[in-house]
Amino acid sequence: MKISLSWLHTYLKTTQSPQELAETLTRSGIEVKSIISTGSNLSNVVAAQILSSDPHPNADRLSVCIVDDGSAHQRQIVCGAKNYHVGDKVLLALPGALLPGGIKIKIGKLRGVESEGMMCSSQELGLGSGASGLHILPAETILGTEVQELFPSDTILELEVTPNRPDWLGHIGVAREAAAFGAGELTRIFHTDSAAACEHLMDTASASNCSSGSMKHTAVVAIHHLPCHHQDSRRLATNQYEICGLIEKPHISPLLSHQDSSAPRVMDAHACPFYSVRFFDLIQVNQVSSLLSRRLESIGVRSINNIVDIANYVMMETGQPLHAFDAKKIQGILTVRFARQGESLEALDGVTYHLRSSDLIIADEKGPQALAGILGGMASGVRESTESILLESAVFNPTVIRASACFHGIRTDASYRFERGSHAALASEALERATSLIKECSQNVVVHEVAVIGSLPAATLLPLRYDRVRSLLGFSLKDEEISSLLTKIGCTPCEHGWRIPSWRLDLTREVDLIEEIIRLYGIERISPRYFSIPSESSLADRRYDGMMLLRRRLMASGFCEVRTSALVAPEVSALQTIRLRNPMGEEQSVLRTSLLPGLKAVIEHNLCQGAKGLRIFEVGKVFVKCVENTSAQEESLSLALIMTGEAESSSWRGGVRRSLDLYDLKGALDALLPGKMTYHPSVRPLPEPMAIAMDLFCDDHYCGYIGCLSPEEARKFMLSGQDDVLIVAQVELTPLLQALDHGAWKKEGPLPIFPSMTRDLAVVVAKSISYHALEQALLAQQEPSLKNILLIDIFTDPTGEKISAQHKSLTLQLTFQDEHRTLTTQEVNMICERMIVVLKESFDLAIRS
């Protein structure tokens, strides 16, 4: 949905800028997707009149025109368009003009005939799609007028409208909403005489008892005292009063056409509760550009002819779609009915649609003439040869329209609006608005009375309890403030509550009114209140947060969390087991003492299903008997991890296949608590047969082990031909959670903005010296710019040719970075020299060049 601000300002007096107005609309609930500036800022493009047109001597499709641009010099223009007549006024690009797309106009020859400029279409000037061919200007346009004056700049707001607010689908509805939210003042909302009369009479009716005889007399007097030339005002007001039971149902005036005097028929009142049509004779159909067509083109609606443009203009103004039929192409009377088996319709888009029995159509004696509320038919479309029209304004069932549009794959501006709902009062008002516009563009048009099937619905009256408003909103609001807010959206007070304006189809309950009150008051103005006192963070809260943090970090390292049963069979558990007194079966008779047996079963199942690589973990409780006191039992929270398979999946890029190893799991554990985890050769008996194992410490507290299962144990869970190792870890969570509780859980700072520098340091040390010792010696220097240490190479030479057989070569990659500036090469080299001195003093090592 696009809204032109210059068009909107016709109804809304505001000083807000486009950005401020967009914020106001967003606050009201209308999402503004984009703000687009349009209009023309071209130079050397003026209004000109075609004085003559002759065929081109060397080209059948070209014409040679003489035009007057308001100057003393008449120009010869070669043109390929065919939609103009001699005497039309068009837009002429003079030599030197620079058009959109970088096209520069200059004097030249086309097929041997000189052309002193170019007559332009709307698309060539960036003024919208427009009609095909030249852009025809109104006859009253002054020659020589610059295009900037004819097409001033404009701003277009692209809106997202919620389905429950069809009143926002027109400029008037948006202006009304913007004014309610303080954007400005409504200056002129269109009302025909009939609509104004209805509003006046409805106000009178709502203020009195509708069943009183005096009121009935007042209604009749009011109707009959309308001016005699306002017969439609009488009819619309009469329909309004028929709802209240004030007068008997009026006689519907027949459709006065050149063919017959029969009114239209509606075969299903549920599918079409209101249908009105008006006959116009001596219509003048043309494609002359006007303010209406320019406004339509500014919001992306293509100008077709003045009659179709008026229908589209009223739709974009009020939100009510209209449709015009060529009256001479209609045989018999118009009938609103469902399609019959085998019927089809060639629509205005050139596509023939095969209709279903659930498709609502507008038909005559020949057959379908339009797909109701969606698209008109080609046979009865309005053309330049049209001399009389039938203008339709109706209300259709949204469900019926939506079903047909979806089935046939059609989305039009009309179906978009009918799918969201319409009402009879708007349909009547839109028809009157279109009538006044047609009278302006066709001076000799003969306008007949409106033929109406159906009546205007009764006004919606909703009760409102002011105490209920304050109770539901939770703050005090005076009765006068509530009334003032509801008045802003067009609601009027009456004896039994509030009368809802006809355009607010979404207001059907008391709570809907309360929602409007808080929407207008502003949710942001409500002060927050606590209905309960929040408790301070407890140890349980911090432990839960800590476990969730560990889970997220493991998933970031590529692990998937699994859940296994806490009840296991006796043979898969340790000796100090706790047996259930009344187990459901032998397979679930013992509480687990470790998480690893369950994870190994998960590994076995996934490998059998074809998985190539697995990384899984589980957080859960384990249960053991105390060694010192076998009658005592305890449970603890544990973390188990297991991984196997390829480190990376196969790729067309190739590369060397690498299996997951112990260092991959060690890296994942280090990422849980950076700088907190340490590893030492295992000296404790382990519950699993291990090929290699290390004890795991967190802040110097033992918390578990990490290692590789023995090949014999791993083969129990691997398929034949698989030789990958199973790397496992069993971790007690209590030390990790204590470390998190002391602040290790805090997030890292912002990403660095200054570059880092790396240096490779190769040292030769005795085999007895561990990498961990070297790393700790470097970290002990507390160099602030040292951000990371990575072991990238280990080299040994059993032959002793390159280095001694009792020594090894370690290559460390050191990363340096400063948070506030870029380090220089000299600074990094000096830091490395200091570190080398410390390493030489602490260890008997040599530096490799």
Coordinates of N, CA, C and O in Angstrom, one line a residue, residues 7-120:
W7 N -1.0 14.0 -1.9 CA -2.4 13.6 -1.9 C -2.9 13.6 -0.5 O -4.1 14.0 -0.3
L8 N -2.2 13.1 0.4 CA -2.6 13.0 1.8 C -2.9 14.4 2.4 O -3.8 14.6 3.2
H9 N -2.1 15.3 2.0 CA -2.2 16.7 2.5 C -3.5 17.3 2.1 O -3.9 18.4 2.6
T10 N -4.2 16.7 1.1 CA -5.5 17.2 0.7 C -6.5 17.1 1.9 O -7.4 17.9 2.0
Y11 N -6.3 16.1 2.7 CA -7.2 15.8 3.8 C -6.6 16.1 5.2 O -7.3 16.1 6.2
L12 N -5.3 16.2 5.3 CA -4.6 16.4 6.5 C -3.7 17.6 6.5 O -2.8 17.7 5.7
K13 N -4.0 18.5 7.4 CA -3.1 19.7 7.6 C -2.1 19.3 8.7 O -2.4 19.2 9.8
T14 N -0.8 19.2 8.3 CA 0.2 18.8 9.2 C 1.5 19.6 8.9 O 1.8 20.0 7.8
T15 N 2.3 19.7 9.9 CA 3.6 20.3 9.8 C 4.7 19.3 10.0 O 5.9 19.6 10.0
Q16 N 4.3 18.1 10.1 CA 5.3 17.0 10.3 C 6.1 16.7 9.0 O 5.5 16.7 8.0
S17 N 7.4 16.4 9.2 CA 8.2 16.0 8.1 C 7.8 14.5 7.7 O 7.1 13.9 8.5
P18 N 8.2 14.1 6.5 CA 7.8 12.7 6.2 C 8.4 11.7 7.2 O 7.7 10.7 7.5
Q19 N 9.5 11.9 7.8 CA 10.1 11.0 8.8 C 9.2 11.0 10.0 O 9.0 10.0 10.7
E20 N 8.8 12.2 10.5 CA 8.0 12.4 11.7 C 6.6 11.8 11.4 O 6.1 11.1 12.3
L21 N 6.1 11.9 10.3 CA 4.8 11.3 10.0 C 4.9 9.8 10.0 O 4.0 9.1 10.4
A22 N 6.0 9.3 9.4 CA 6.2 7.9 9.4 C 6.3 7.3 10.9 O 5.7 6.2 11.2
E23 N 6.9 8.1 11.8 CA 7.0 7.6 13.2 C 5.6 7.7 13.8 O 5.2 6.8 14.6
T24 N 4.8 8.7 13.5 CA 3.4 8.8 14.0 C 2.6 7.6 13.5 O 1.8 6.9 14.3
L25 N 2.7 7.3 12.2 CA 1.9 6.1 11.7 C 2.4 4.8 12.3 O 1.5 3.9 12.6
T26 N 3.7 4.7 12.5 CA 4.2 3.4 13.1 C 3.6 3.3 14.5 O 3.3 2.2 15.0
R27 N 3.6 4.4 15.3 CA 3.0 4.4 16.6 C 1.6 4.0 16.6 O 1.1 3.3 17.6
S28 N 0.8 4.3 15.6 CA -0.6 4.0 15.5 C -0.8 2.5 15.1 O -1.9 2.0 15.3
G29 N 0.2 1.9 14.6 CA 0.1 0.5 14.2 C 0.3 0.2 12.7 O 0.3 -0.9 12.3
I30 N 0.5 1.3 12.0 CA 0.8 1.2 10.5 C 2.3 1.1 10.3 O 3.0 2.1 10.5
E31 N 2.8 0.0 9.8 CA 4.2 -0.1 9.6 C 4.6 0.6 8.3 O 4.0 0.4 7.3
V32 N 5.6 1.5 8.4 CA 6.1 2.2 7.2 C 7.3 1.5 6.8 O 8.4 1.6 7.4
K33 N 7.3 0.8 5.6 CA 8.4 0.0 5.2 C 9.5 0.9 4.6 O 10.7 0.6 4.7
S34 N 9.1 1.9 3.8 CA 10.1 2.8 3.2 C 9.5 4.1 2.9 O 8.3 4.3 2.8
I35 N 10.4 5.1 2.7 CA 10.0 6.5 2.3 C 10.7 6.8 1.0 O 11.9 6.8 0.9
I36 N 9.9 7.1 0.0 CA 10.5 7.2 -1.4 C 10.2 8.6 -1.9 O 9.1 9.1 -1.8
S37 N 11.2 9.3 -2.4 CA 11.0 10.6 -3.0 C 10.8 10.5 -4.5 O 11.6 9.8 -5.2
T38 N 9.8 11.1 -5.0 CA 9.5 11.1 -6.5 C 9.3 12.5 -7.0 O 9.5 13.5 -6.4
G39 N 8.9 12.5 -8.3 CA 8.8 13.8 -9.0 C 9.9 14.0 -10.0 O 10.7 13.2 -10.2
S40 N 9.9 15.1 -10.6 CA 10.8 15.4 -11.7 C 11.7 16.6 -11.4 O 11.2 17.6 -10.8
N41 N 13.0 16.4 -11.6 CA 13.9 17.5 -11.5 C 14.7 17.7 -12.8 O 15.8 18.2 -12.8
L42 N 14.0 17.4 -13.9 CA 14.7 17.5 -15.2 C 14.6 18.9 -15.7 O 13.7 19.7 -15.4
S43 N 15.6 19.3 -16.5 CA 15.6 20.6 -17.1 C 15.5 20.4 -18.6 O 15.8 19.3 -19.1
N44 N 15.1 21.4 -19.3 CA 14.9 21.4 -20.8 C 13.9 20.5 -21.2 O 13.9 19.9 -22.3
V45 N 12.9 20.2 -20.4 CA 11.7 19.4 -20.7 C 10.5 20.3 -20.5 O 10.2 20.7 -19.4
V46 N 9.7 20.6 -21.6 CA 8.6 21.6 -21.5 C 7.4 21.0 -22.1 O 7.4 20.0 -22.8
A47 N 6.2 21.7 -21.8 CA 5.0 21.4 -22.5 C 4.9 22.0 -23.9 O 5.3 23.1 -24.1
A48 N 4.5 21.2 -24.8 CA 4.4 21.6 -26.2 C 3.2 21.1 -26.9 O 2.6 20.1 -26.4
Q49 N 2.7 21.7 -28.0 CA 1.5 21.3 -28.6 C 1.8 20.8 -30.0 O 2.6 21.4 -30.8
I50 N 1.2 19.7 -30.4 CA 1.4 19.2 -31.8 C 0.6 19.9 -32.8 O -0.7 19.9 -32.7
L51 N 1.2 20.6 -33.7 CA 0.5 21.4 -34.7 C 0.1 20.6 -36.0 O -0.9 20.9 -36.6
S52 N 1.0 19.7 -36.3 CA 0.7 18.9 -37.5 C 1.5 17.6 -37.4 O 2.4 17.4 -36.6
S53 N 1.0 16.6 -38.1 CA 1.7 15.2 -38.1 C 1.5 14.6 -39.5 O 0.4 14.5 -40.0
D54 N 2.7 14.3 -40.1 CA 2.7 13.7 -41.4 C 3.5 12.4 -41.4 O 4.4 12.3 -40.6
P55 N 3.2 11.5 -42.3 CA 4.0 10.2 -42.3 C 5.5 10.5 -42.7 O 5.8 11.4 -43.4
H56 N 6.3 9.7 -42.1 CA 7.8 9.8 -42.4 C 8.0 9.3 -43.8 O 7.5 8.2 -44.2
P57 N 8.8 10.0 -44.6 CA 9.0 9.5 -46.0 C 9.7 8.2 -46.1 O 9.6 7.5 -47.2
N58 N 10.5 7.9 -45.1 CA 11.4 6.7 -45.2 C 11.1 5.6 -44.2 O 11.8 4.6 -44.1
A59 N 10.0 5.8 -43.4 CA 9.7 4.8 -42.4 C 8.2 4.8 -42.1 O 7.6 5.8 -41.8
D60 N 7.6 3.6 -42.3 CA 6.2 3.5 -42.1 C 5.7 3.7 -40.7 O 4.6 4.2 -40.4
R61 N 6.6 3.4 -39.7 CA 6.2 3.5 -38.3 C 6.5 4.8 -37.6 O 6.2 5.0 -36.5
L62 N 7.1 5.7 -38.4 CA 7.5 7.0 -37.8 C 6.6 8.1 -38.4 O 6.1 8.0 -39.5
S63 N 6.5 9.2 -37.7 CA 5.7 10.4 -38.1 C 6.6 11.6 -37.9 O 7.5 11.6 -37.1
V64 N 6.4 12.6 -38.8 CA 7.1 13.9 -38.7 C 6.1 14.9 -38.2 O 5.1 15.2 -38.9
C65 N 6.4 15.5 -37.0 CA 5.4 16.4 -36.4 C 6.1 17.8 -36.3 O 7.3 17.9 -36.1
I66 N 5.2 18.8 -36.4 CA 5.6 20.2 -36.1 C 5.0 20.5 -34.8 O 3.7 20.4 -34.6
V67 N 5.8 21.0 -33.8 CA 5.3 21.3 -32.5 C 5.6 22.7 -32.1 O 6.6 23.3 -32.6
D68 N 4.8 23.2 -31.2 CA 5.0 24.6 -30.6 C 5.3 24.4 -29.2 O 4.5 24.0 -28.4
D69 N 6.5 24.9 -28.7 CA 6.9 24.8 -27.3 C 6.8 26.1 -26.6 O 7.3 26.3 -25.5
G70 N 6.0 27.0 -27.2 CA 5.8 28.3 -26.5 C 6.8 29.4 -26.8 O 6.7 30.5 -26.4
S71 N 7.8 29.0 -27.6 CA 8.8 30.0 -28.0 C 8.5 30.4 -29.4 O 7.5 30.0 -30.0
A72 N 9.3 31.3 -29.9 CA 9.0 31.8 -31.3 C 9.4 30.8 -32.4 O 8.9 31.0 -33.5
H73 N 10.1 29.8 -32.0 CA 10.6 28.8 -33.0 C 9.8 27.5 -32.9 O 9.6 26.9 -31.9
Q74 N 9.2 27.1 -34.0 CA 8.5 25.8 -34.1 C 9.5 24.8 -34.4 O 10.4 25.0 -35.2
R75 N 9.3 23.6 -33.8 CA 10.3 22.5 -34.0 C 9.7 21.3 -34.7 O 8.5 21.0 -34.6
Q76 N 10.6 20.7 -35.5 CA 10.3 19.5 -36.2 C 10.7 18.3 -35.4 O 11.9 18.2 -35.0
I77 N 9.8 17.3 -35.1 CA 10.1 16.2 -34.2 C 9.7 14.9 -34.9 O 8.6 14.8 -35.5
V78 N 10.6 14.0 -35.0 CA 10.3 12.6 -35.5 C 9.9 11.8 -34.4 O 10.5 11.7 -33.3
C79 N 8.7 11.1 -34.5 CA 8.1 10.4 -33.4 C 7.6 9.1 -33.9 O 7.1 8.9 -35.0
G80 N 7.6 8.1 -32.9 CA 7.2 6.7 -33.3 C 5.9 6.4 -32.6 O 5.3 5.3 -32.8
A81 N 5.4 7.2 -31.7 CA 4.1 6.9 -30.9 C 2.9 7.1 -31.8 O 2.9 7.8 -32.8
K82 N 1.8 6.5 -31.5 CA 0.6 6.5 -32.2 C -0.6 7.0 -31.4 O -1.8 7.0 -32.0
N83 N -0.5 7.3 -30.1 CA -1.6 7.6 -29.3 C -2.0 9.0 -29.2 O -2.8 9.4 -28.4
Y84 N -1.4 9.9 -30.1 CA -1.7 11.3 -30.0 C -2.6 11.7 -31.2 O -2.8 11.0 -32.2
H85 N -3.2 13.0 -31.0 CA -3.9 13.6 -32.1 C -3.3 15.0 -32.3 O -2.7 15.6 -31.4
V86 N -3.5 15.5 -33.5 CA -3.0 16.9 -33.7 C -3.8 17.8 -32.8 O -5.0 17.7 -32.7
G87 N -3.1 18.7 -32.1 CA -3.7 19.6 -31.1 C -3.5 19.2 -29.7 O -3.6 19.9 -28.8
D88 N -3.0 17.9 -29.5 CA -2.7 17.4 -28.2 C -1.4 18.1 -27.6 O -0.6 18.6 -28.4
K89 N -1.4 18.3 -26.3 CA -0.2 18.8 -25.7 C 0.5 17.7 -25.0 O 0.0 16.9 -24.3
V90 N 1.9 17.7 -25.2 CA 2.7 16.7 -24.8 C 3.9 17.3 -24.1 O 4.1 18.5 -24.0
L91 N 4.8 16.4 -23.5 CA 6.1 16.8 -22.9 C 7.2 16.6 -24.0 O 7.4 15.5 -24.6
L92 N 7.9 17.7 -24.2 CA 9.0 17.7 -25.2 C 10.3 17.9 -24.5 O 10.5 18.9 -23.8
A93 N 11.2 17.0 -24.8 CA 12.6 17.2 -24.3 C 13.4 17.9 -25.4 O 13.6 17.4 -26.5
L94 N 13.9 19.1 -25.0 CA 14.6 19.9 -25.9 C 16.1 19.5 -26.1 O 16.6 18.7 -25.2
P95 N 16.8 19.9 -27.1 CA 18.2 19.5 -27.2 C 19.0 20.0 -26.0 O 18.8 21.1 -25.5
G96 N 19.8 19.1 -25.4 CA 20.6 19.4 -24.2 C 20.0 18.8 -23.0 O 20.6 18.8 -21.9
A97 N 18.7 18.3 -23.1 CA 18.1 17.6 -21.9 C 18.8 16.3 -21.6 O 19.1 15.6 -22.5
L98 N 18.9 16.0 -20.3 CA 19.5 14.7 -19.9 C 18.4 13.9 -19.2 O 18.0 14.3 -18.1
L99 N 17.9 12.8 -19.8 CA 16.8 12.0 -19.3 C 17.3 10.9 -18.4 O 18.5 10.6 -18.4
P100 N 16.4 10.3 -17.6 CA 16.9 9.2 -16.8 C 17.5 8.1 -17.6 O 17.0 7.8 -18.7
G101 N 18.5 7.5 -17.0 CA 19.2 6.5 -17.8 C 20.4 7.0 -18.6 O 21.0 6.2 -19.3
G102 N 20.6 8.3 -18.4 CA 21.8 8.9 -19.1 C 21.6 9.2 -20.6 O 22.5 9.5 -21.3
I103 N 20.3 9.3 -21.0 CA 20.0 9.6 -22.4 C 20.1 11.1 -22.6 O 19.3 11.9 -22.0
K104 N 20.9 11.6 -23.5 CA 21.1 13.0 -23.8 C 20.5 13.3 -25.1 O 20.8 12.7 -26.1
I105 N 19.6 14.3 -25.1 CA 18.9 14.7 -26.3 C 19.7 15.7 -27.1 O 20.2 16.7 -26.5
K106 N 19.8 15.5 -28.4 CA 20.5 16.5 -29.2 C 19.8 16.4 -30.6 O 19.0 15.5 -30.9
I107 N 20.1 17.5 -31.4 CA 19.6 17.5 -32.8 C 20.3 16.5 -33.6 O 21.5 16.3 -33.7
G108 N 19.4 15.7 -34.3 CA 20.0 14.6 -35.2 C 19.0 14.2 -36.2 O 17.9 14.8 -36.3
K109 N 19.4 13.2 -37.0 CA 18.5 12.7 -38.1 C 18.1 11.3 -37.8 O 18.8 10.5 -37.3
L110 N 16.8 11.1 -38.1 CA 16.2 9.7 -37.9 C 15.7 9.3 -39.3 O 14.8 9.9 -39.9
R111 N 16.3 8.4 -39.9 CA 16.0 7.9 -41.2 C 16.0 9.0 -42.2 O 15.1 9.1 -43.1
G112 N 17.0 9.9 -42.1 CA 17.2 11.0 -43.1 C 16.4 12.2 -42.8 O 16.5 13.2 -43.6
V113 N 15.6 12.3 -41.7 CA 14.8 13.5 -41.4 C 15.3 14.0 -40.1 O 15.4 13.3 -39.1
E114 N 15.5 15.4 -40.1 CA 16.1 16.0 -38.9 C 15.0 16.1 -37.8 O 13.8 16.4 -38.1
S115 N 15.4 15.8 -36.6 CA 14.5 15.9 -35.4 C 15.2 16.8 -34.3 O 16.4 16.6 -34.0
E116 N 14.4 17.8 -33.9 CA 15.0 18.8 -33.0 C 14.5 18.5 -31.5 O 14.3 19.5 -30.8
G117 N 14.5 17.3 -31.1 CA 14.1 17.0 -29.7 C 13.4 15.7 -29.7 O 13.5 14.9 -30.7
M118 N 12.7 15.4 -28.6 CA 12.0 14.1 -28.5 C 10.7 14.3 -27.6 O 10.8 14.9 -26.5
M119 N 9.6 13.9 -28.2 CA 8.3 13.9 -27.4 C 8.4 12.6 -26.6 O 8.7 11.5 -27.1
C120 N 8.0 12.7 -25.3 CA 8.3 11.7 -24.3 C 7.1 11.1 -23.7 O 6.0 11.7 -23.6

